[in-house]
PDB file of C-alpha atoms in Angstrom:
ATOM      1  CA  UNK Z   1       0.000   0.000   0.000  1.00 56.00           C
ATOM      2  CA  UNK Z   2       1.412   3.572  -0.881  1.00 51.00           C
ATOM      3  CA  UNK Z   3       1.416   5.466   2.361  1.00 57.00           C
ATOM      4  CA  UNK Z   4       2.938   8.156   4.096  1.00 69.00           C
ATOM      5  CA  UNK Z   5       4.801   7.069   7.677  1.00 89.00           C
ATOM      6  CA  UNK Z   6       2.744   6.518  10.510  1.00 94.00           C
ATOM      7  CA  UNK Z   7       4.234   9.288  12.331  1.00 94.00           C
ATOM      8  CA  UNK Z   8       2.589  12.073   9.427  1.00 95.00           C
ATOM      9  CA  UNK Z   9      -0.683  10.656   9.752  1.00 96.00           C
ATOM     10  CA  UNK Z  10      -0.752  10.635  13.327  1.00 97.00           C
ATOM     11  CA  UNK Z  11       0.433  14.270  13.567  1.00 97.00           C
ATOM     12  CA  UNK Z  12      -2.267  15.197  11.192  1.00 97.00           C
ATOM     13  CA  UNK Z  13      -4.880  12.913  13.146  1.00 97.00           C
ATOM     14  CA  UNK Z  14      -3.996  14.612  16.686  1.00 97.00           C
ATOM     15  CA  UNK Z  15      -4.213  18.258  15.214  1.00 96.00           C
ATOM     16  CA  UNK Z  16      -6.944  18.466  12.771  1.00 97.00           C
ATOM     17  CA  UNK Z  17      -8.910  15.109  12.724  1.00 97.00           C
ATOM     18  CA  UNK Z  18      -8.411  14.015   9.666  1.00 98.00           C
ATOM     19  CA  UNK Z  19      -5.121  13.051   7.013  1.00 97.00           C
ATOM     20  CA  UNK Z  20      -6.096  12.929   3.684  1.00 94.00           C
ATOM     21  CA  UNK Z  21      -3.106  11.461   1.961  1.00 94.00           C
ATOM     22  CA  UNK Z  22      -3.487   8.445   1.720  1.00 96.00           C
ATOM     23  CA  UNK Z  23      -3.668   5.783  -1.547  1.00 96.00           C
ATOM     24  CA  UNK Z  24      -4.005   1.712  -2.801  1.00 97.00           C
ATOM     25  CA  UNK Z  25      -2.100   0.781  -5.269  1.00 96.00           C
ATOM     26  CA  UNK Z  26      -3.737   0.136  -8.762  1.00 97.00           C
ATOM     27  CA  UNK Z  27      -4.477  -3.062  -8.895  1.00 98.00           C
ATOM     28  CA  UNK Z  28      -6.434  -3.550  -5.446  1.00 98.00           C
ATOM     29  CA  UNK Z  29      -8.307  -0.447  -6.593  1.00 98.00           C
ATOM     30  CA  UNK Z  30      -9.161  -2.278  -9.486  1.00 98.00           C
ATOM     31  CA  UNK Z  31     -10.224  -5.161  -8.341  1.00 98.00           C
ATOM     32  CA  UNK Z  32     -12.736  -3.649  -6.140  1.00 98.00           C
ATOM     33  CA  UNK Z  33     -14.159  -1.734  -8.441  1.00 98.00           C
ATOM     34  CA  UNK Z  34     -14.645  -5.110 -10.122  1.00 98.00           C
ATOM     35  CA  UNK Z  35     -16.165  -6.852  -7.326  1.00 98.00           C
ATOM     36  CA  UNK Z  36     -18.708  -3.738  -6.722  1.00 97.00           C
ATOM     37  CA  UNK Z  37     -19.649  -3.773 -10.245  1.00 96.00           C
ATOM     38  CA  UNK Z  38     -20.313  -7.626 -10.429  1.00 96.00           C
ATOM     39  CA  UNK Z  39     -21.746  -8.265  -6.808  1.00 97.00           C
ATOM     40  CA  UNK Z  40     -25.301  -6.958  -6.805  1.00 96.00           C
ATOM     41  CA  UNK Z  41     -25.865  -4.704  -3.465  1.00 96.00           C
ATOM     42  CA  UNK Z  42     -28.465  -3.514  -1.145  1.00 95.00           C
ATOM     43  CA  UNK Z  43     -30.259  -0.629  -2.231  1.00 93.00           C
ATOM     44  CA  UNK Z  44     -31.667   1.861   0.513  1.00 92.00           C
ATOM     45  CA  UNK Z  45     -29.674  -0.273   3.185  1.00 91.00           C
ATOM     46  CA  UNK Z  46     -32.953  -2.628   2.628  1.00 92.00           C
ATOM     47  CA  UNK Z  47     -32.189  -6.127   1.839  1.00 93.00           C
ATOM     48  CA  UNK Z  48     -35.565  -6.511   0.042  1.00 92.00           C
ATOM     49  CA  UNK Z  49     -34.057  -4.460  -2.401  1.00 92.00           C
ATOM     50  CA  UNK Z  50     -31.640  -6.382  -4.219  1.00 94.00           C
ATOM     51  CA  UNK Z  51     -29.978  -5.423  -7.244  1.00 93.00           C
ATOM     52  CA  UNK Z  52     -26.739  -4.435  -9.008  1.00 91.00           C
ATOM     53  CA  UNK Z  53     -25.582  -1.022  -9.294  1.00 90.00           C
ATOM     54  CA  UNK Z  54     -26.453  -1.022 -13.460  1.00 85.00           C
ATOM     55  CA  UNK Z  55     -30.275  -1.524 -12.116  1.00 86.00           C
ATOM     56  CA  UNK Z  56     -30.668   1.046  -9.554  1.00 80.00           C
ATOM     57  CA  UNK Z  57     -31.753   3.145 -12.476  1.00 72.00           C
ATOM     58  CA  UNK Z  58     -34.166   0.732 -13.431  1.00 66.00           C
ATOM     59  CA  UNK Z  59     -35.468   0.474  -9.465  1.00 72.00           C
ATOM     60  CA  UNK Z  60     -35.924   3.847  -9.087  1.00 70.00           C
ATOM     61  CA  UNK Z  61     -39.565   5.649  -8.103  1.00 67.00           C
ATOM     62  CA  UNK Z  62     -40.275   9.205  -7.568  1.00 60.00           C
ATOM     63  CA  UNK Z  63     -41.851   8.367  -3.998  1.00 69.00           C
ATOM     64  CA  UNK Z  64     -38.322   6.223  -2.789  1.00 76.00           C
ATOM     65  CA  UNK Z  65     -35.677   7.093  -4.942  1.00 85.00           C
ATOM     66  CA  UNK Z  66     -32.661   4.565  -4.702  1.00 89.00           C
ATOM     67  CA  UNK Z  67     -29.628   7.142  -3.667  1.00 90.00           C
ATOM     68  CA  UNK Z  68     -27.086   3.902  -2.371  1.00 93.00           C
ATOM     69  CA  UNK Z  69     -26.272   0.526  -2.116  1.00 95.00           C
ATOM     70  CA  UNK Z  70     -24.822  -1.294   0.752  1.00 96.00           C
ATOM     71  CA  UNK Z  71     -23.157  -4.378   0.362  1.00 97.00           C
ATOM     72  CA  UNK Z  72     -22.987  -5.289   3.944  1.00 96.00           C
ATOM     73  CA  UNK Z  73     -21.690  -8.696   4.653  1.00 95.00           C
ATOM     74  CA  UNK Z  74     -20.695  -9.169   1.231  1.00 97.00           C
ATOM     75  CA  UNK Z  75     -17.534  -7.025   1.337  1.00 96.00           C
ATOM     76  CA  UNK Z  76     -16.250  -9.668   3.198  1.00 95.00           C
ATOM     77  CA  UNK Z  77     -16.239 -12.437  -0.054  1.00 97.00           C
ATOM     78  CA  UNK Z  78     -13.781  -9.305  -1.621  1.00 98.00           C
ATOM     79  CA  UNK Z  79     -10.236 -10.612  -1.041  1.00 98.00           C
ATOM     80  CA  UNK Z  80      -8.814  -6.953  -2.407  1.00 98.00           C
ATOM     81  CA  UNK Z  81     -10.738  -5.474   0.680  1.00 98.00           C
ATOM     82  CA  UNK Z  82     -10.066  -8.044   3.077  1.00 97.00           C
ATOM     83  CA  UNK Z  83      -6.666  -6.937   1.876  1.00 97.00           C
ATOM     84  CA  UNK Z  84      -6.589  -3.597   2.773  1.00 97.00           C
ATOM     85  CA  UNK Z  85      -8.605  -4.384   6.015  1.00 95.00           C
ATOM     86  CA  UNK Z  86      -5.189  -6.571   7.149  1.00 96.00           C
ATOM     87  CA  UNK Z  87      -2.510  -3.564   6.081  1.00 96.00           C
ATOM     88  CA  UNK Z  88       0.092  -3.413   8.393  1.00 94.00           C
ATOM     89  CA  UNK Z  89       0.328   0.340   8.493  1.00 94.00           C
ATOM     90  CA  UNK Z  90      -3.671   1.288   9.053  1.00 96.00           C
ATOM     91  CA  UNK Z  91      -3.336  -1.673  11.989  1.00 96.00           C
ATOM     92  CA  UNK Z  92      -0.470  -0.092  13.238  1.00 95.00           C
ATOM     93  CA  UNK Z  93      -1.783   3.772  13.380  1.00 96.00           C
ATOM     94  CA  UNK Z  94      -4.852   2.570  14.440  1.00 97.00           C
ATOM     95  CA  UNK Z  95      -3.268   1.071  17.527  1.00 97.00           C
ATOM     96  CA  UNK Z  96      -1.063   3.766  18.222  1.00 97.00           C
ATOM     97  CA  UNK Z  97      -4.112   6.183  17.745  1.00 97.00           C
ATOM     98  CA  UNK Z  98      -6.224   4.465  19.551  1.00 96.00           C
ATOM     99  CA  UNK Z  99      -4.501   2.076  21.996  1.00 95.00           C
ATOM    100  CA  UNK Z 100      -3.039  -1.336  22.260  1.00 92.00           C
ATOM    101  CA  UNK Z 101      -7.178  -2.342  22.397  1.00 92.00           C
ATOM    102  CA  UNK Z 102      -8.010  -1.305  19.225  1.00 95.00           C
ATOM    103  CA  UNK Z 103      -9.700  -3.341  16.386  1.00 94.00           C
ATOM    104  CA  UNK Z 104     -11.714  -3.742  13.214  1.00 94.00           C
ATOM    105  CA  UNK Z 105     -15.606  -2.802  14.357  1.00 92.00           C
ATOM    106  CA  UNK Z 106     -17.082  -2.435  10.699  1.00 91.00           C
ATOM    107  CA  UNK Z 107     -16.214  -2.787   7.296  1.00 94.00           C
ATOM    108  CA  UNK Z 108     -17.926  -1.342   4.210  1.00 95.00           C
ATOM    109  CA  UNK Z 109     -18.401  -1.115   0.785  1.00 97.00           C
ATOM    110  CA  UNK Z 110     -21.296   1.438  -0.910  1.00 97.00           C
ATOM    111  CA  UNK Z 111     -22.546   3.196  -3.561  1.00 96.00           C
ATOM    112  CA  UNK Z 112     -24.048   6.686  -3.507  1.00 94.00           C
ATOM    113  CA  UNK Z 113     -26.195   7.381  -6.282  1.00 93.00           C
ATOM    114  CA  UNK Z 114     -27.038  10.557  -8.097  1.00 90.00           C
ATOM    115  CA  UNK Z 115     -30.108  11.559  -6.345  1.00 70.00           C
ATOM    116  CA  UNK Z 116     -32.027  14.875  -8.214  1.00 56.00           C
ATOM    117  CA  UNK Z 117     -32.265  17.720  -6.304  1.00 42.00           C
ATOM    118  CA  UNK Z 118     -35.839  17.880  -6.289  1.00 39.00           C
ATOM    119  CA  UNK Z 119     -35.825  14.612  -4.453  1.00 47.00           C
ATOM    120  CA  UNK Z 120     -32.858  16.180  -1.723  1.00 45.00           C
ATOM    121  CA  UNK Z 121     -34.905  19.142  -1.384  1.00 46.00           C
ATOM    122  CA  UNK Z 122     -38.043  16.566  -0.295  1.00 43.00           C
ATOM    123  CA  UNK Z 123     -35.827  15.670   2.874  1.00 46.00           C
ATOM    124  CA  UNK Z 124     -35.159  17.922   5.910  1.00 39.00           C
ATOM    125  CA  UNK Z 125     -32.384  16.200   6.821  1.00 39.00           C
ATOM    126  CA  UNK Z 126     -30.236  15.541   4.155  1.00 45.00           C
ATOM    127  CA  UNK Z 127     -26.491  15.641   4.317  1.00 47.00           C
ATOM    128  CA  UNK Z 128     -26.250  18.409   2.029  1.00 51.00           C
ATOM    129  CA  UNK Z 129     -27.896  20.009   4.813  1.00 73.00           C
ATOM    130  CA  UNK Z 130     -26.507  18.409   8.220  1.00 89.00           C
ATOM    131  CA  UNK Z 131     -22.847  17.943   9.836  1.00 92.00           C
ATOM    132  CA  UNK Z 132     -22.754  14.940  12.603  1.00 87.00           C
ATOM    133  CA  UNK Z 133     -20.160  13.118  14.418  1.00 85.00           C
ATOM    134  CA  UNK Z 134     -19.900   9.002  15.356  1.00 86.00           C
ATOM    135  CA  UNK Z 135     -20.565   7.968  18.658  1.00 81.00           C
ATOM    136  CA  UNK Z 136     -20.772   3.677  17.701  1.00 81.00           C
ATOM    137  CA  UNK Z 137     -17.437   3.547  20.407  1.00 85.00           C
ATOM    138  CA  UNK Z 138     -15.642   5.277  22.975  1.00 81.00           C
ATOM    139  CA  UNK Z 139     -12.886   6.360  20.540  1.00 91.00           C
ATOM    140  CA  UNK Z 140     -12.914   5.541  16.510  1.00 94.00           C
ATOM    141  CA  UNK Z 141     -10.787   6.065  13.740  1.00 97.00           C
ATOM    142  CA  UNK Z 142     -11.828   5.424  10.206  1.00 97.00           C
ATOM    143  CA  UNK Z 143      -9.971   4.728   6.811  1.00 98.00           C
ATOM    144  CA  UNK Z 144     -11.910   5.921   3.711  1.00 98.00           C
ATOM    145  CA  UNK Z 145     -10.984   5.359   0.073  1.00 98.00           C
ATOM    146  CA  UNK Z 146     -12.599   6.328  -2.663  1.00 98.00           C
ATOM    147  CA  UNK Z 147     -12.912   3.229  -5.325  1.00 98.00           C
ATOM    148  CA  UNK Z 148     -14.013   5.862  -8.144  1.00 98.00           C
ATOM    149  CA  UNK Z 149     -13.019   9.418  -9.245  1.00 98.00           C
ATOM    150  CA  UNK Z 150     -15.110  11.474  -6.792  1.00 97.00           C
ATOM    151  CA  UNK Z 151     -15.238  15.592  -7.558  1.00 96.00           C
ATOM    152  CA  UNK Z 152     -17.447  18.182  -6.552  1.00 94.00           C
ATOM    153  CA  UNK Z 153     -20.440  16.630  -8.409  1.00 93.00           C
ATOM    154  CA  UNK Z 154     -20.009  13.152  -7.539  1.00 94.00           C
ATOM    155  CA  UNK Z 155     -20.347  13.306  -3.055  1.00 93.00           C
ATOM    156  CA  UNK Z 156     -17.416  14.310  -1.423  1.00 96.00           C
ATOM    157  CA  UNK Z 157     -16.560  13.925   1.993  1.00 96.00           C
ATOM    158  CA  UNK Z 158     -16.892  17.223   3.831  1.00 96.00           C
ATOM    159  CA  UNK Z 159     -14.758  16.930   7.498  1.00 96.00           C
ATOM    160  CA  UNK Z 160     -15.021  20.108   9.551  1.00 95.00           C
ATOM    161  CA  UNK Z 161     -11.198  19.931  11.288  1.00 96.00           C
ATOM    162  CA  UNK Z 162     -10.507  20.003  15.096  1.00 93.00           C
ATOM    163  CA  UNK Z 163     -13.850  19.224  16.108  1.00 90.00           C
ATOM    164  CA  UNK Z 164     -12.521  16.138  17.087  1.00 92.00           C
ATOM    165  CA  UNK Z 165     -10.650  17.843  19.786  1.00 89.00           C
ATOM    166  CA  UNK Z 166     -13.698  19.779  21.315  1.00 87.00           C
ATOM    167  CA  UNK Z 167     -17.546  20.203  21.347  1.00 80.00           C
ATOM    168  CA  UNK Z 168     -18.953  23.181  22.335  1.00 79.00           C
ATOM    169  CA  UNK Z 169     -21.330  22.660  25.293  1.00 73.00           C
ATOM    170  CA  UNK Z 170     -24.935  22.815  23.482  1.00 74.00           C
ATOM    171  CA  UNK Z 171     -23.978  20.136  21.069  1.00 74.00           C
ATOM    172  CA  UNK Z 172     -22.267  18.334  23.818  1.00 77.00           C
ATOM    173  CA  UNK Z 173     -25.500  18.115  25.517  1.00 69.00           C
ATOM    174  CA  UNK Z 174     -27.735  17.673  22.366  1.00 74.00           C
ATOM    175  CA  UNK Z 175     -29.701  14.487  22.054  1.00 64.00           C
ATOM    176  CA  UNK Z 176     -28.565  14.410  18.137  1.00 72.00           C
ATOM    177  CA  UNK Z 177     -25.306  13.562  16.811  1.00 79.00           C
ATOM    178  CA  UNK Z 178     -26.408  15.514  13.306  1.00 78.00           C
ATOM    179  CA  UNK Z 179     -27.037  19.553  13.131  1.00 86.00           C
ATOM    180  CA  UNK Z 180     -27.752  21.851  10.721  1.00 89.00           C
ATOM    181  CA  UNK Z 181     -24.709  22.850   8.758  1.00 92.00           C
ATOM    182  CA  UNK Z 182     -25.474  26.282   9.022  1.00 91.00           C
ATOM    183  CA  UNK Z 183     -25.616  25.738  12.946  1.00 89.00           C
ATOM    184  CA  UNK Z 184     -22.369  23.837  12.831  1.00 90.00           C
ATOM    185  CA  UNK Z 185     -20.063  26.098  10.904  1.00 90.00           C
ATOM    186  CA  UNK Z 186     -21.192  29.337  12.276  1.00 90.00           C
ATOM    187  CA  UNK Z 187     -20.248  27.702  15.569  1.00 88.00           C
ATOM    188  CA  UNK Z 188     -16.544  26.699  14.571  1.00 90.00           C
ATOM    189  CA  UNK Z 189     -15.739  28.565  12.115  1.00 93.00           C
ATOM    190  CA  UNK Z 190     -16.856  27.665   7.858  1.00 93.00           C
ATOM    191  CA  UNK Z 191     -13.023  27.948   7.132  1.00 93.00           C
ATOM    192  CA  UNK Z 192     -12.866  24.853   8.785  1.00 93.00           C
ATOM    193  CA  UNK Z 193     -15.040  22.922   6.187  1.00 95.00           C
ATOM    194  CA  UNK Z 194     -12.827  20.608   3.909  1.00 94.00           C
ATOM    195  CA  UNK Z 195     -14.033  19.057   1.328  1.00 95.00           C
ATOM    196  CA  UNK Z 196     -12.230  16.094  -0.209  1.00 97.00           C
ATOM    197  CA  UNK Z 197     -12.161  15.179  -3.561  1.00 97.00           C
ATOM    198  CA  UNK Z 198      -9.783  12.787  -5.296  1.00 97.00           C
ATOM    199  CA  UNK Z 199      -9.225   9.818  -7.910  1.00 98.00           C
ATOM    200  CA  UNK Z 200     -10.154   6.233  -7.917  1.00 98.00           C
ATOM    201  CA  UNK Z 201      -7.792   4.961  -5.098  1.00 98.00           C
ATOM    202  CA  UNK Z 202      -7.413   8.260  -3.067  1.00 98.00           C
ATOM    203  CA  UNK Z 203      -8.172   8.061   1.012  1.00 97.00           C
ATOM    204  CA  UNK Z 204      -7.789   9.521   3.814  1.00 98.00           C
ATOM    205  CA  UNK Z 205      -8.117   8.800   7.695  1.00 98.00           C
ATOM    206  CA  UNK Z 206     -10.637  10.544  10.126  1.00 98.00           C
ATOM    207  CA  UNK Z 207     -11.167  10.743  13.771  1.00 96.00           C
ATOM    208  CA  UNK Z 208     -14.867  10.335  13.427  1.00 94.00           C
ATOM    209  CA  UNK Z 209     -15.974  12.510  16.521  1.00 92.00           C
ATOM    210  CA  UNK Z 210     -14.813  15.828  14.167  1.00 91.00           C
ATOM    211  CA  UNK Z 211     -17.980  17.199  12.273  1.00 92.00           C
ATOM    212  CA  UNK Z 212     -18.414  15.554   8.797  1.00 90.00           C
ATOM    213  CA  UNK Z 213     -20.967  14.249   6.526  1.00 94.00           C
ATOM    214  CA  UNK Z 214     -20.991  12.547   3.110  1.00 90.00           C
ATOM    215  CA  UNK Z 215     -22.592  15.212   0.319  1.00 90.00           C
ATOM    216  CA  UNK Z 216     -24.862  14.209  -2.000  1.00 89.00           C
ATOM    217  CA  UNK Z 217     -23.684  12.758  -5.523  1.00 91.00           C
ATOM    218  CA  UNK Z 218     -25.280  15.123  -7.882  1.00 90.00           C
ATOM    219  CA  UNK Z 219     -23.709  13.852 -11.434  1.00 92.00           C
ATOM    220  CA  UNK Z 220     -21.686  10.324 -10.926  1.00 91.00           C
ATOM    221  CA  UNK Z 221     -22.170   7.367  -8.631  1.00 94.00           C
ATOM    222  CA  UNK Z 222     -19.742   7.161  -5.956  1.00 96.00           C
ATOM    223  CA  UNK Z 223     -18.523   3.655  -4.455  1.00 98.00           C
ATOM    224  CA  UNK Z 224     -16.303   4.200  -1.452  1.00 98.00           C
ATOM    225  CA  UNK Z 225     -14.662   1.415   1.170  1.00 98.00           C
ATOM    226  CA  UNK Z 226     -14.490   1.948   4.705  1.00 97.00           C
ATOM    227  CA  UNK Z 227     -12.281   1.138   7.598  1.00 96.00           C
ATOM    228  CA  UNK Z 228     -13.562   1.254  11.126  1.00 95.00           C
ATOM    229  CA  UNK Z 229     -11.981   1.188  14.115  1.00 95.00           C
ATOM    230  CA  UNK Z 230     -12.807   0.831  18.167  1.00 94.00           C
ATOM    231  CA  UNK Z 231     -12.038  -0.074  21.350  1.00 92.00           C
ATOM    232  CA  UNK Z 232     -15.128  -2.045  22.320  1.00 89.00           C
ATOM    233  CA  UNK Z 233     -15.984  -5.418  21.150  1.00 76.00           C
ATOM    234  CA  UNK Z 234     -19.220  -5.510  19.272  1.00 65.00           C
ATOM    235  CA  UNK Z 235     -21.650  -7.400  21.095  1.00 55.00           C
ATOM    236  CA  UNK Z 236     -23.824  -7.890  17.944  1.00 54.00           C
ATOM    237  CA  UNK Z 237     -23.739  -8.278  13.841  1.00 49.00           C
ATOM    238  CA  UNK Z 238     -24.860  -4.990  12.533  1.00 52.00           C
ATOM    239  CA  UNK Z 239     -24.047  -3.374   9.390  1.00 61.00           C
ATOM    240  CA  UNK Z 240     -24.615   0.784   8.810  1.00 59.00           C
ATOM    241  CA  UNK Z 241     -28.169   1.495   8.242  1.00 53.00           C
ATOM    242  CA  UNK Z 242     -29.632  -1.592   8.558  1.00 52.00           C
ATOM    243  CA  UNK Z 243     -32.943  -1.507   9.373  1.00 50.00           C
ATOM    244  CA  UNK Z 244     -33.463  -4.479  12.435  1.00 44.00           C
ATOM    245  CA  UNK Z 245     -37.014  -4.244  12.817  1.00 39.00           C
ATOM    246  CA  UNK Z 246     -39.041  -6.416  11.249  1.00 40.00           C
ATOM    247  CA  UNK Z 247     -36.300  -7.937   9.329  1.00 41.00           C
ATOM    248  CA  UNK Z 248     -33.913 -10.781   9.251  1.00 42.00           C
ATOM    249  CA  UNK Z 249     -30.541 -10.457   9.624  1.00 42.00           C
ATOM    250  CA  UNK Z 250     -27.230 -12.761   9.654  1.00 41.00           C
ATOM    251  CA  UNK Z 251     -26.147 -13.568  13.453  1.00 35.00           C
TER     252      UNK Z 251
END
C-alpha cells in the first residue's frame, strides 16, 4: 500500500482530525471496483431491495428514490478489501491512535447514487444540509478510500477539522449527533469545512468525533470502502443502516 509514515498521519490525526493522503495501489483499486460492479448490493440499506448497481436506475420511483447501495456482509467475499482491512500500516496507526485495544468494528463497501435535487430538497435532513459526528465507540478512527473518481459533483466527503478535539457545550449536551450545517459552521468557524475530492484509489483517515458528513452525488455514482476502528468489542452483527425491525438479519 502507498502510504505516508505513521508518524505524518498521526500528527495530522492529533491536530486536525483528519489526514487525507493516503492511496491503494492500482491493482487492489481495481479489483474492487470489479467486485462492486459484479456483486449486486443492497439498495436503501434494505435487503428486500436487491440489485446491481447497473439496475438502480431501473429500481428507481419518484416516492423512494434509490440514492445507495450497501453491500454489507458481502464485502467480506472481496479478497482486495479483506486486503486492505489486514494492512500493516492502518493496523499499526490505528493502535497507536487508539490504543493497544483497538480493532476492526465495521467494514464497508457502498454506492451513492445521483439523487435529483428535487428529491434532496423533499428531505429535511439531508447531508447536504446536516454535519454529525460518530458515537458507535468510545474512541474511533476510520480509513476511507474512494474506489471511483469522486469531484465536486459526484459526493465528497466534507470533514469540519478540530472538532474532534472539542464540542462546544450545546452540542455536547444535544440528544442528536447531526445539526444543521449552518448551525455547525457558524459555531466553529466555515473555514474549517474541507471538502475532499480525489481519484479512484485516493483516502484519507478521520477521527470520526470531528464534524463531517458525506454530500450528496449530484452527477456520478460514488462507491467508497471503509475502515472502522474501536475499542469495544461488538456485542452484535450490525451493518450501517440496517434496518433491524421487522427484518432478518445474519447472526
Amino acid at each position: 500500500m502507498f502510504l505516508p509514515k505513521a508518524a505524518e498521519i498521526l500528527a495530522a490525526l492529533r491536530m486536525d482530525g483528519i489526514f487525507s493522503d493516503l492511496r491503494l495501489p492500482d491493482d487492489i483499486t481495481s479489483q474492487i471496483l470489479a467486485f462492486a460492479q459484479e456483486t449486486s448490493c443492497f439498495g436503501n440499506h434494505d435487503r428486500d431491495l436487491d440489485l446491481t448497481p447497473e439496475e438502480h436506475l431501473a429500481r428507481q420511483s419518484a416516492h423512494n428514490p434509490v440514492t445507495s447501495g450497501h453491500y454489507f456482509e458481502r464485502i467480506e467475499e472481496c479478497r482486495a478489501a479483506m486486503a486492505v482491512q489486514a494492512d500493516s500500516l492502518l493496523n499499526a496507526v490505528a493502535r497507536e491512535y487508539l490504543g493497544h485495544k483497538a480493532k476492526i468494528i465495521s467494514t464497508r463497501l457502498w454506492w451513492s447514487f445521483p439523487a435529483s435535487m428535487t428529491d434532496a430538497d423533499s428531505k429535511p435532513t439531508t447531508p447536504r444540509e446536516m454535519l454529525h459526528f460518530d458515537l458507535d465507540d468510545w474512541r474511533m478512527l476510520k480509513y476511507f478510500f474512494y474506489i471511483t473518481p469522486v469531484d465536486a459533483d459526484a459526493g465528497p466527503h466534507l470533514y469540519l477539522k478540530g472538532t474532534h478535539r472539542h464540542h462546544a457545550l450545546k452540542h455536547q449536551f444535544s440528544i442528536t449527533v447531526g445539526r444543521p450545517m449552518e448551525e455547525v459552521l457558524a459555531t466553529y468557524g466555515a473555514d474549517r469545512l474541507s471538502p475532499i475530492h480525489g481519484d479512484a484509489g485516493s483516502g484519507f483517515a478521520e477521527d470520526p468525533y470531528g464534524y463531517h458528513a458525506g454530500s450528496l452525488a449530484r452527477a456520478a455514482p460514488r462507491l467508497m470502502l471503509e475502515i472502522g476502528f474501536g475499542i469495544t468489542p461488538a456485542n452484535r452483527r450490525r451493518f450501517f443502516g440496517e434496518r433491524v425491525f421487522g427484518k432478518k438479519r445474519l447472526s
